[in-house]
Coordinates of C-alpha atoms (C1' of nucleotides) in Angstrom, one line a residue:
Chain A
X1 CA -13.2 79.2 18.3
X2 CA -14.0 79.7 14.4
X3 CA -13.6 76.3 12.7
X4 CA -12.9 78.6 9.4
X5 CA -9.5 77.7 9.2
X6 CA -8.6 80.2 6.3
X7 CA -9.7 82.5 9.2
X8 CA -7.1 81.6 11.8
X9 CA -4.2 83.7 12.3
X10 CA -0.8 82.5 12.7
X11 CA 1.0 82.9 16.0
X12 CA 5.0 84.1 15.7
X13 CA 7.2 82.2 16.7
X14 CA 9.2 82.5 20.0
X15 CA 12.9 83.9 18.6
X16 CA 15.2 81.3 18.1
X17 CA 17.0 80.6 21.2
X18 CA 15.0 82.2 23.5
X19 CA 12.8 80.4 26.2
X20 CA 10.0 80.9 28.1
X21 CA 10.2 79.6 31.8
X22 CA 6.9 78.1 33.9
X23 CA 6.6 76.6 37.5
X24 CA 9.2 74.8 38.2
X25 CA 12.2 75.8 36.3
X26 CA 11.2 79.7 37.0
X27 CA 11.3 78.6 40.5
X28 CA 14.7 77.5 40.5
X29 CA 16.0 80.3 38.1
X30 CA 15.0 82.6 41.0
X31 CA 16.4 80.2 43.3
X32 CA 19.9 80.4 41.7
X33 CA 19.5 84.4 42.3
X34 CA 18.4 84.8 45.6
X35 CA 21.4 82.6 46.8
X36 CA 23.7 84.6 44.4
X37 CA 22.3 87.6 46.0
X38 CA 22.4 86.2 49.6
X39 CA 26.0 85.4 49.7
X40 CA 27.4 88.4 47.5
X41 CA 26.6 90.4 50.6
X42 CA 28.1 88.0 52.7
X43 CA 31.5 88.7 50.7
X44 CA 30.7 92.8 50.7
X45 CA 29.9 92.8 47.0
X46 CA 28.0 95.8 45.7
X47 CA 24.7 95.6 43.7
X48 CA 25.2 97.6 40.2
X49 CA 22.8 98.1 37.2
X50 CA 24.7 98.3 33.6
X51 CA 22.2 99.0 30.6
X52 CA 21.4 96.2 28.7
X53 CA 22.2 97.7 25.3
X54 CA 25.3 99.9 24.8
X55 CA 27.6 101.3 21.9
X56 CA 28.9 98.6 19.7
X57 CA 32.5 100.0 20.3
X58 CA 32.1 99.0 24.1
X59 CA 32.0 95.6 22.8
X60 CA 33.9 95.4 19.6
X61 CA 36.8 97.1 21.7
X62 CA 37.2 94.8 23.9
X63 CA 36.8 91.9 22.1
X64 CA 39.8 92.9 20.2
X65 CA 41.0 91.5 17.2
X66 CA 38.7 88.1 17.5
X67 CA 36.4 88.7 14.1
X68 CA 34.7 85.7 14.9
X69 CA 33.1 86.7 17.7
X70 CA 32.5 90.4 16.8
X71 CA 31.0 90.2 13.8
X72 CA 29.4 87.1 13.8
X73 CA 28.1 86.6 17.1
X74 CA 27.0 90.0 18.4
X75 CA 23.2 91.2 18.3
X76 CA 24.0 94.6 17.2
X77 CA 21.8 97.0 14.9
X78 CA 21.4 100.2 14.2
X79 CA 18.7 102.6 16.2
X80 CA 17.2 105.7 14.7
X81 CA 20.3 108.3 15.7
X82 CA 22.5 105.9 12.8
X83 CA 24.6 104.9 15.9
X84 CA 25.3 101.2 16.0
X85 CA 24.3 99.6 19.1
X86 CA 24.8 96.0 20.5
X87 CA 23.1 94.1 23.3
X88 CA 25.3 93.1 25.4
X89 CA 27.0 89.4 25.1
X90 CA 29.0 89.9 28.4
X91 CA 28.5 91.8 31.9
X92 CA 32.4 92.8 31.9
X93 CA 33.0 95.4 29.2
X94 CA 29.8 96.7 30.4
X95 CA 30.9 97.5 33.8
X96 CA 34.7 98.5 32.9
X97 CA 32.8 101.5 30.7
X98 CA 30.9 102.3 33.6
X99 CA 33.8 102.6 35.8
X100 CA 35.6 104.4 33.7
X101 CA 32.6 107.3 32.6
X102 CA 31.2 107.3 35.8
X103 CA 34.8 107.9 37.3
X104 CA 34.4 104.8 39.7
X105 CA 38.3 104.8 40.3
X106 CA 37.5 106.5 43.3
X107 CA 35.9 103.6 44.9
X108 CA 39.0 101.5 44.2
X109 CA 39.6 98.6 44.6
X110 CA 35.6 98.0 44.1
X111 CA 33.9 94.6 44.3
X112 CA 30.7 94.3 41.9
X113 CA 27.9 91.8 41.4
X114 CA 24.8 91.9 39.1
X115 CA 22.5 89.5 37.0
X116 CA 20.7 89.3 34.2
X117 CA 20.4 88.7 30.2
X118 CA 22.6 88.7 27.9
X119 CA 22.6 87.3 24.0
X120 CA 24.6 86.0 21.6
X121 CA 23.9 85.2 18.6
X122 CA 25.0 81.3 18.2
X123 CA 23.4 78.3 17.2
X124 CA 21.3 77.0 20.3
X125 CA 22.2 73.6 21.9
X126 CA 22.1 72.1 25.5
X127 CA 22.6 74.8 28.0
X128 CA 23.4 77.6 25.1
X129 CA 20.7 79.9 24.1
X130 CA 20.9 83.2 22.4
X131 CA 18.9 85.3 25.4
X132 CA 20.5 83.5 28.4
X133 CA 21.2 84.9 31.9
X134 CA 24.5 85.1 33.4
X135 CA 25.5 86.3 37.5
X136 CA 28.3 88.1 37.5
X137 CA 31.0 89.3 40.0
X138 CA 33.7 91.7 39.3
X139 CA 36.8 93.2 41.5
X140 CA 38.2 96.4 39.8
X141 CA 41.0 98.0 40.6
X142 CA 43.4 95.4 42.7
X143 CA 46.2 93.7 41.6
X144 CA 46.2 91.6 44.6
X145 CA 46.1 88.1 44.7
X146 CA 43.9 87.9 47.4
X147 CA 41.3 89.6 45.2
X148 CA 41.1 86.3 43.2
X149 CA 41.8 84.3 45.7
X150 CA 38.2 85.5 47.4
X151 CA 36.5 85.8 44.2
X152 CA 37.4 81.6 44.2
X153 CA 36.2 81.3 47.4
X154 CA 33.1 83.5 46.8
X155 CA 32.1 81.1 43.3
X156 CA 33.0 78.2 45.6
X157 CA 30.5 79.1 48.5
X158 CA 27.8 79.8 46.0
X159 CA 28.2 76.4 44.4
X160 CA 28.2 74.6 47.9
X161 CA 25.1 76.6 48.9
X162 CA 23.5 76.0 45.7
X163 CA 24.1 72.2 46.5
X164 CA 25.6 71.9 43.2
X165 CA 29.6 71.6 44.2
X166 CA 29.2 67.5 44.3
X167 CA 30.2 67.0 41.0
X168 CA 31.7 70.4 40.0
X169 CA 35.5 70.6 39.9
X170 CA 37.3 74.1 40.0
X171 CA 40.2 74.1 37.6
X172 CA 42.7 76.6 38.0
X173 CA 45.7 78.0 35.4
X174 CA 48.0 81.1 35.2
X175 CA 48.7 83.0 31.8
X176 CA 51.2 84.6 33.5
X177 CA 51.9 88.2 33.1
X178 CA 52.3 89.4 29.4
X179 CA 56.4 88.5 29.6
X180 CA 55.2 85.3 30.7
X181 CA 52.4 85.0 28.2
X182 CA 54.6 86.3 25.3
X183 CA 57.0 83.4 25.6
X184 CA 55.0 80.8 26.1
X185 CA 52.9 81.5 23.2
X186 CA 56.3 81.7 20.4
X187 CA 57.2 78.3 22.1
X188 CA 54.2 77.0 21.7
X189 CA 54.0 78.2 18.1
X190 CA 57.1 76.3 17.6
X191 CA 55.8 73.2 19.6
X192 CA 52.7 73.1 16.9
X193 CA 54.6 74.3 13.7
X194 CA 56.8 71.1 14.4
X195 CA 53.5 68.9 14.2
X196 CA 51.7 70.6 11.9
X197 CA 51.2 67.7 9.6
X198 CA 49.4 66.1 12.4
X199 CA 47.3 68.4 13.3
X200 CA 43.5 68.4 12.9
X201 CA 41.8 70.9 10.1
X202 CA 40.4 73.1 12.7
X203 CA 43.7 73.5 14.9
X204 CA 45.6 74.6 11.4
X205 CA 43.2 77.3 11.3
X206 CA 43.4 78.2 15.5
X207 CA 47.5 78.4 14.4
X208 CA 46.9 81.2 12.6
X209 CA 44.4 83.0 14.6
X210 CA 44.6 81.9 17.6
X211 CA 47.1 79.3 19.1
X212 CA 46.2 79.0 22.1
X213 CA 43.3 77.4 21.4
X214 CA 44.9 74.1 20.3
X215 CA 45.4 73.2 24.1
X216 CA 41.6 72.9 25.0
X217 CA 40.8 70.9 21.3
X218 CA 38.1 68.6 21.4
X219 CA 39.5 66.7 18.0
X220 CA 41.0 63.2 19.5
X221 CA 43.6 63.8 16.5
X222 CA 45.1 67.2 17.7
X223 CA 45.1 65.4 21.9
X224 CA 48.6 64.0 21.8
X225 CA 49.7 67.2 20.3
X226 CA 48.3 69.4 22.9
X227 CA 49.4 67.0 25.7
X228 CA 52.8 67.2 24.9
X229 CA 53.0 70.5 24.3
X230 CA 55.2 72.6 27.0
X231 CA 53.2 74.1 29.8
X232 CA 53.6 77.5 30.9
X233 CA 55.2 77.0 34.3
X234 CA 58.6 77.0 32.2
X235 CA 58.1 80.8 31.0
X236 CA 56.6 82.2 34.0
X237 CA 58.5 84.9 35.2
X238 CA 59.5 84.9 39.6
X239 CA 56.7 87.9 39.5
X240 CA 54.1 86.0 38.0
X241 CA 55.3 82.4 39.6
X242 CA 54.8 84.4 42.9
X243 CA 51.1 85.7 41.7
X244 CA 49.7 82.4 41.3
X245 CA 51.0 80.8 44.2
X246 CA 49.5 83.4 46.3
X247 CA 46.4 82.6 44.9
X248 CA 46.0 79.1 45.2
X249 CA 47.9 79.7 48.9
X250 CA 45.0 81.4 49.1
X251 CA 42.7 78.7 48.2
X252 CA 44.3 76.3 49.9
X253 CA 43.8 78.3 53.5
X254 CA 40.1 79.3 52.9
X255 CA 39.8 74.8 52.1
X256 CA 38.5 75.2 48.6
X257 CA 39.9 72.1 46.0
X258 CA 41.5 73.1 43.3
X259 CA 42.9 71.5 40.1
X260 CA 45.5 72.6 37.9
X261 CA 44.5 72.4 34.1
X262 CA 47.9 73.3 32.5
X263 CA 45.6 73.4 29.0
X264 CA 43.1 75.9 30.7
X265 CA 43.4 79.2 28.2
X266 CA 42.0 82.3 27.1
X267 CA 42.0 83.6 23.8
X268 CA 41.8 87.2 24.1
X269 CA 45.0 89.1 24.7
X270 CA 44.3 91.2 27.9
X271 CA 43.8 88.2 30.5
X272 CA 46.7 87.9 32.5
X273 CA 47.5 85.8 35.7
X274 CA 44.3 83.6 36.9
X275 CA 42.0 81.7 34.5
X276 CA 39.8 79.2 36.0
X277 CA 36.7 77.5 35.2
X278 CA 34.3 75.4 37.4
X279 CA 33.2 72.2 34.8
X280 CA 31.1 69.6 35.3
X281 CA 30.1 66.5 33.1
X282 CA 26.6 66.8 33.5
X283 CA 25.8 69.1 30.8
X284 CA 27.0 67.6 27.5
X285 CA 28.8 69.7 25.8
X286 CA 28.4 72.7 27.8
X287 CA 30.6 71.9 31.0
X288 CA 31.5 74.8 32.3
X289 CA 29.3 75.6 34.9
X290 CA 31.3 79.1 36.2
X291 CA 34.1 80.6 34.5
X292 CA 36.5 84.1 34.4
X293 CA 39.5 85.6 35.3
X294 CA 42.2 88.3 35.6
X295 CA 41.8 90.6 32.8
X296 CA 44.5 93.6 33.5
X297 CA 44.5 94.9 30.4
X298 CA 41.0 95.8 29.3
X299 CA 40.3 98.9 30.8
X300 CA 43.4 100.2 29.0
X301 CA 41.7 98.9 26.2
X302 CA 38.6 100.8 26.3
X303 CA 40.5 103.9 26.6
X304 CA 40.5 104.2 30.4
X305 CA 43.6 104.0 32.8
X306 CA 45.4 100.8 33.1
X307 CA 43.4 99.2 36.3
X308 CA 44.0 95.4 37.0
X309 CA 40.6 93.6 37.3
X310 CA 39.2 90.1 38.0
X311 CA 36.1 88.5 37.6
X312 CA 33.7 85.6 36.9
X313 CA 30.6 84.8 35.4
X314 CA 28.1 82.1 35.8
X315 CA 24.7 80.5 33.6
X316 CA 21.7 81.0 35.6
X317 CA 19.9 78.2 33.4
X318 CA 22.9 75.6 34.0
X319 CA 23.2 76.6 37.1
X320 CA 19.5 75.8 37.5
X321 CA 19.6 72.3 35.6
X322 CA 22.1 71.3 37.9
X323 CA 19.7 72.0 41.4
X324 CA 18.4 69.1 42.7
X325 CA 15.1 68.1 42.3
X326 CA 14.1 68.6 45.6
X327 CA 15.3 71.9 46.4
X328 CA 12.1 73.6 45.2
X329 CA 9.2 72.8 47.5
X330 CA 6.3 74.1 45.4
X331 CA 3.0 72.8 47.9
X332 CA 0.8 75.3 49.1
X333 CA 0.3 75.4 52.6
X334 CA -3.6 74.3 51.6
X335 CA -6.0 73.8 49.5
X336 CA -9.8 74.2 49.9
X337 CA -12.3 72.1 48.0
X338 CA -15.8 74.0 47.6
X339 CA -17.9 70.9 47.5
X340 CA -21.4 72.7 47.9
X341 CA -21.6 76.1 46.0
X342 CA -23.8 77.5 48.5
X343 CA -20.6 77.5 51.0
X344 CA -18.8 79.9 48.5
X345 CA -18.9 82.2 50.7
X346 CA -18.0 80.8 53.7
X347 CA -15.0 79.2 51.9
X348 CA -13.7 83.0 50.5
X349 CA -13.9 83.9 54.1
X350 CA -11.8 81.0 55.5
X351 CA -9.3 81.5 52.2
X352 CA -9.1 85.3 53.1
X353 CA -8.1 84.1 56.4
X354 CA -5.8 81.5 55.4
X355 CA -3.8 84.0 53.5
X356 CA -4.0 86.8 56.1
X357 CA -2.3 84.2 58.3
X358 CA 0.4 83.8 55.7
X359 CA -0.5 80.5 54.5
X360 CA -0.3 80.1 50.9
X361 CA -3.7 79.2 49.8
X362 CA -5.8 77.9 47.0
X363 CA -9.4 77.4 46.0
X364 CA -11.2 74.7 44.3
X365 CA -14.4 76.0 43.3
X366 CA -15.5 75.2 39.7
X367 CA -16.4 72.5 37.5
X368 CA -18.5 69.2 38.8
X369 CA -18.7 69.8 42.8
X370 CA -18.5 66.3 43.0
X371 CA -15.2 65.7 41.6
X372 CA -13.4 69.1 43.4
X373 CA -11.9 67.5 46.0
X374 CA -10.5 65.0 43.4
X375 CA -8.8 68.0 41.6
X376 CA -8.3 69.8 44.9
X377 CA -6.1 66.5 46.2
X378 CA -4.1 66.4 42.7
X379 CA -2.5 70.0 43.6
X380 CA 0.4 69.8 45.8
X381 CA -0.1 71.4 49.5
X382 CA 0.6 70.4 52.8
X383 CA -3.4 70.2 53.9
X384 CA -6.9 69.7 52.3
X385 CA -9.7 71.7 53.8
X386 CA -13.1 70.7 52.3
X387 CA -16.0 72.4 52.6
X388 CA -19.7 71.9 52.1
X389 CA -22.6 71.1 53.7
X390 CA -23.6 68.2 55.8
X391 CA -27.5 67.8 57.9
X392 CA -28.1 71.5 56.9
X393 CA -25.0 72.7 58.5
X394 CA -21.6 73.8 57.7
X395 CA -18.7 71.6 57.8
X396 CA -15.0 71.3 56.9
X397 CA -13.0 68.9 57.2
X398 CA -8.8 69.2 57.3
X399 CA -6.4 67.0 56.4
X400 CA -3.0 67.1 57.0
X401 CA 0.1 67.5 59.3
X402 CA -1.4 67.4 62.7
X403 CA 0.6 70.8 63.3
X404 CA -0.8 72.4 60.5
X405 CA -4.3 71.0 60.8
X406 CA -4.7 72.4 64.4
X407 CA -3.2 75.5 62.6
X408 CA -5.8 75.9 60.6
X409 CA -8.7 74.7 62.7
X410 CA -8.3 77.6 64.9
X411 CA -8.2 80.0 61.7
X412 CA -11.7 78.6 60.4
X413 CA -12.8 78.1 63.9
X414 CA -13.5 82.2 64.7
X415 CA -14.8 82.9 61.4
Chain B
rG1 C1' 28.6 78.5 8.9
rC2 C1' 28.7 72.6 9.1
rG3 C1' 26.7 67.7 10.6
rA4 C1' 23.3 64.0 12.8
rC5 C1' 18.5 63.0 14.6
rC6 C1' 13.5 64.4 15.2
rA7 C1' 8.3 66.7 13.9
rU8 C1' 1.1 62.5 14.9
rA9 C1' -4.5 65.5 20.1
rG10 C1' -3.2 71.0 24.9
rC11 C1' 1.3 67.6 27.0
rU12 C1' 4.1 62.7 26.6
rC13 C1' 4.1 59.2 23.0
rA14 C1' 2.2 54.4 20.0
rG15 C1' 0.9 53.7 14.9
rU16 C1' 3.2 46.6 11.8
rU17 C1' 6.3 45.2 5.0
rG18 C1' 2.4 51.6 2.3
rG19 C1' -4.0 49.2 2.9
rU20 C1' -11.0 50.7 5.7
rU21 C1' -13.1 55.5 10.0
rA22 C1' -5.3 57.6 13.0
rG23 C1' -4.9 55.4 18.9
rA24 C1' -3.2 55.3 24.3
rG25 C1' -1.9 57.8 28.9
rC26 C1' -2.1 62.5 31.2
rG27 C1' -4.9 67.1 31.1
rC28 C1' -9.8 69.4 30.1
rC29 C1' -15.5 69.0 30.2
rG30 C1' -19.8 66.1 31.7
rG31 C1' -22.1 61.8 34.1
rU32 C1' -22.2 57.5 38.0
rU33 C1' -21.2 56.4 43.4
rU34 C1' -25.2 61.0 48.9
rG35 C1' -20.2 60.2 50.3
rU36 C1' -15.8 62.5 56.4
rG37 C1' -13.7 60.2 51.1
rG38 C1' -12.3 58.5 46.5
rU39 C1' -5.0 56.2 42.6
rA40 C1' -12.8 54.2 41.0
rC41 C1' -16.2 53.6 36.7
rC42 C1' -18.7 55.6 32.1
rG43 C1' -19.0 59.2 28.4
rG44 C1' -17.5 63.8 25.6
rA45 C1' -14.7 67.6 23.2
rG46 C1' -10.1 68.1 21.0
rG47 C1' -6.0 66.0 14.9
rU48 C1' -5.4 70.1 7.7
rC49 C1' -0.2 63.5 11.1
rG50 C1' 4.9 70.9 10.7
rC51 C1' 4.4 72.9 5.6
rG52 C1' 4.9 72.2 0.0
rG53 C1' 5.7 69.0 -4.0
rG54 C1' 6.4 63.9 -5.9
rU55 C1' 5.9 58.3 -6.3
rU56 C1' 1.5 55.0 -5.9
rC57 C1' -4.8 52.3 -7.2
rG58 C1' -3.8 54.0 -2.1
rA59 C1' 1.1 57.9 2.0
rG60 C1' 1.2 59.4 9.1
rC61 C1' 4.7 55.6 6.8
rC62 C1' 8.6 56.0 0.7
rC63 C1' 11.4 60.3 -2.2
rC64 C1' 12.7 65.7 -2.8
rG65 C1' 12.3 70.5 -0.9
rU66 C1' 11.2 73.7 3.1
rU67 C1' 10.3 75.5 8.1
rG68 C1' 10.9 74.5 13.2
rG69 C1' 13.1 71.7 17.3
rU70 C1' 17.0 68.7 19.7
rC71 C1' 22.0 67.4 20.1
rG72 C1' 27.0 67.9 18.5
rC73 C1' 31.0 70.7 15.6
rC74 C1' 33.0 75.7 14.8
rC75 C1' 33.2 79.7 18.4
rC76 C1' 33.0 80.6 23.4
rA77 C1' 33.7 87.3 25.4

RNA sequence: GCGACCAUAGCUCAGUUGGUUAGAGCGCCGGUUUGUGGUACCGGAGGUCGCGGGUUCGAGCCCCGUUGGUCGCCCCA
């Protein structure tokens, strides 16, 4: 290391809200995967691969008229052809463009799952980073209830394997179909309008652009108001009163618990039918732990034929943050102390052997012999195998599980 | 885009109303105990106190700016 400081380079920084993952958290980031993957299959999901980067229109397209979002919040840029290309901030447009150039419609109705990254360009806070990770599971091409009704049932086993469901409350609304949707949002209009004078800075703005939105306020002025507002049960025509019936029916038979939140919304115009989010308290601001919905209308909007869809996505990392501490078991099966250099070799044999024997292994065999089976104790395994030499002779000594002692006694012992 | 809080060793943090040479624990390196066993003892390396200005005889501490982080608001596809 030069002490010349003028000589020292500087190290860029990571990109703001992006994280690197070690140990521990890695482990259960992969953890949260494998079970996604695991039960998927159990539900007949298909594995499919999206790019991670498409045309800009796939996104601004179906993000419709919410500015915000588009042109604020979108990693987008320009690559050396002049086209303008975005990294994706969702799994759903993604696939819809897929199924629609890659003529999927033939394997209608299809059930989809995948993972991976996703960004957004947003200010980081608890549980929201700009490169973040998302599963995601997808039915195109149904209009059934039952489609949601599994999806629910699907999201609900994964959080119940994951050991995360304690704590995790499903809640469950209807947008109705678009007759529905239509006149619930001019009453509600009216319903605000007539309290306009009470209502917060921010909600005179969502008015405007976005109505909707008032229900789900945070601002304790703007609460009352959005309580009393009418729900949508009033509007919902017998079509779309019979829709989500089936699907919490549906719920109900497979035993998953439910809530209705009457002030569950979405802001974009092509969800119809079933919105639901699974929330939990435990991540500050960021409760919603698994979220999505029936979204008939944006295939149409990406220029495809109308095909009814549902899905849902989930945060790997808050998914991850919510695993209990214990359901990682890091420990090695052993490790081995070197405690006399001159058994080096004897001790790469026995850790050859170890491994060959599937038993995750590691060695201690550098700094101060004296003080390696110290540092050998200090990492975490199931047995300590130390070897060195004692009266001119060989030894190693095990401890451990008796099981797993005897285990390895007979490894060592034929070497 | 807005707001609050924070930034001292590799990590987690102390650091008094502004006052000598900025500390601890963990980690790292070395030494002591010749030991079938050890939460032990001793020592060492490692710091432009995020960065830049200012106030002051004197700033880790006070003021301004800046960068970064955390949390929240907006937004949430």
């Amino acid at each position: 290391m030069s002490k010349d400081k003028s000589a020292k380079i500087p190290t860029p920084q990571p990109v703001r809200g992006t994280q690197d993952m070690l140990g521990d958290f890695a482990d259960r980031f992969a953890h949260v995967v494998e079970t996604f993957e695991r039960v998927r299959r159990l539900y007949g999901y298909k594995r499919i691969e999206v790019p991670v980067i498409e045309p800009t229109a796939v996104f601004a397209r179906s993000l419709g008229e919410t500015t915000d979002v588009v042109s604020k919040e979108m990693y987008s840029f320009e690559d050396r052809g002049g086209e303008s290309i975005t990294l994706r901030p969702e799994f759903t447009a993604g696939i819809a463009r897929a199924y629609i150039t890659n003529g999927w419609q033939q394997f209608a109705p299809l059930k989809v799952a995948t993972h991976g990254p996703l960004f957004r360009y947003e200010r980081p806070q608890k549980g929201r980073y700009r490169q973040f990770h998302q599963l995601d599971a997808e039915v195109l091409g149904s209009d059934s209830a039952l489609a949601d009704a599994e999806l629910l049932v699907f999201a609900d086993q994964l959080l119940k394997e994951l050991g995360i469901a304690e704590g995790v409350t499903l809640t469950l609304n209807t947008l109705g179909d678009a007759a529905s949707r239509d006149a619930w949002r001019a009453a509600l209009v009216e319903h605000f309008e007539a309290h306009r004078g009470d209502l917060s800075e921010d909600s005179l703005t969502r008015l405007d652009k976005n109505p909707l939105r008032i229900l789900d306020s945070k601002d304790a002025k703007d609460r009352p108001i959005a309580d009393s507002a009418p729900d949508i049960d009033a509007f919902l025509t017998s079509e779309a009163r019979d829709f989500f019936d089936a699907v919490t029916a549906g719920l109900d038979a497979a035993g998953v618990a439910w809530e209705r939140n009457a002030r569950l919304v979405r802001g974009l115009d092509y969800y119809r039918h079933t919105a639901f989010e699974f929330v939990t308290d435990r991540l500050g601001a960021q409760g919603t732990v698994l979220a999505g919905g029936r979204y008939d209308g944006l295939i149409e909007a990406l220029g495809g034929p109308p095909t009814p869809a549902v899905g849902w996505a989930a945060g790997i990392e808050r998914l991850a943050m919510l695993l209990a501490d214990d359901v990682i078991d890091n420990r090695l099966d052993a490790v081995i102390a070197v405690e006399d250099d001159s058994q080096l070799a004897f001790a790469l044999k026995v850790i050859a052997a170890m491994r060959g024997n599937g038993l995750a292994t590691e060695i201690v065999a550098t700094g101060s012999p004296r003080k390696r089976f110290d540092k050998a104790g200090k990492i975490p395994a199931h047995a300590l195998i130390a070897i060195g030499t004692r009266n001119g002779e060989t030894y190693a000594n095990i401890r451990g599980d008796s099981e797993l002692t005897t285990k390895i006694d007979a490894i060592i012992r034929v070497l």
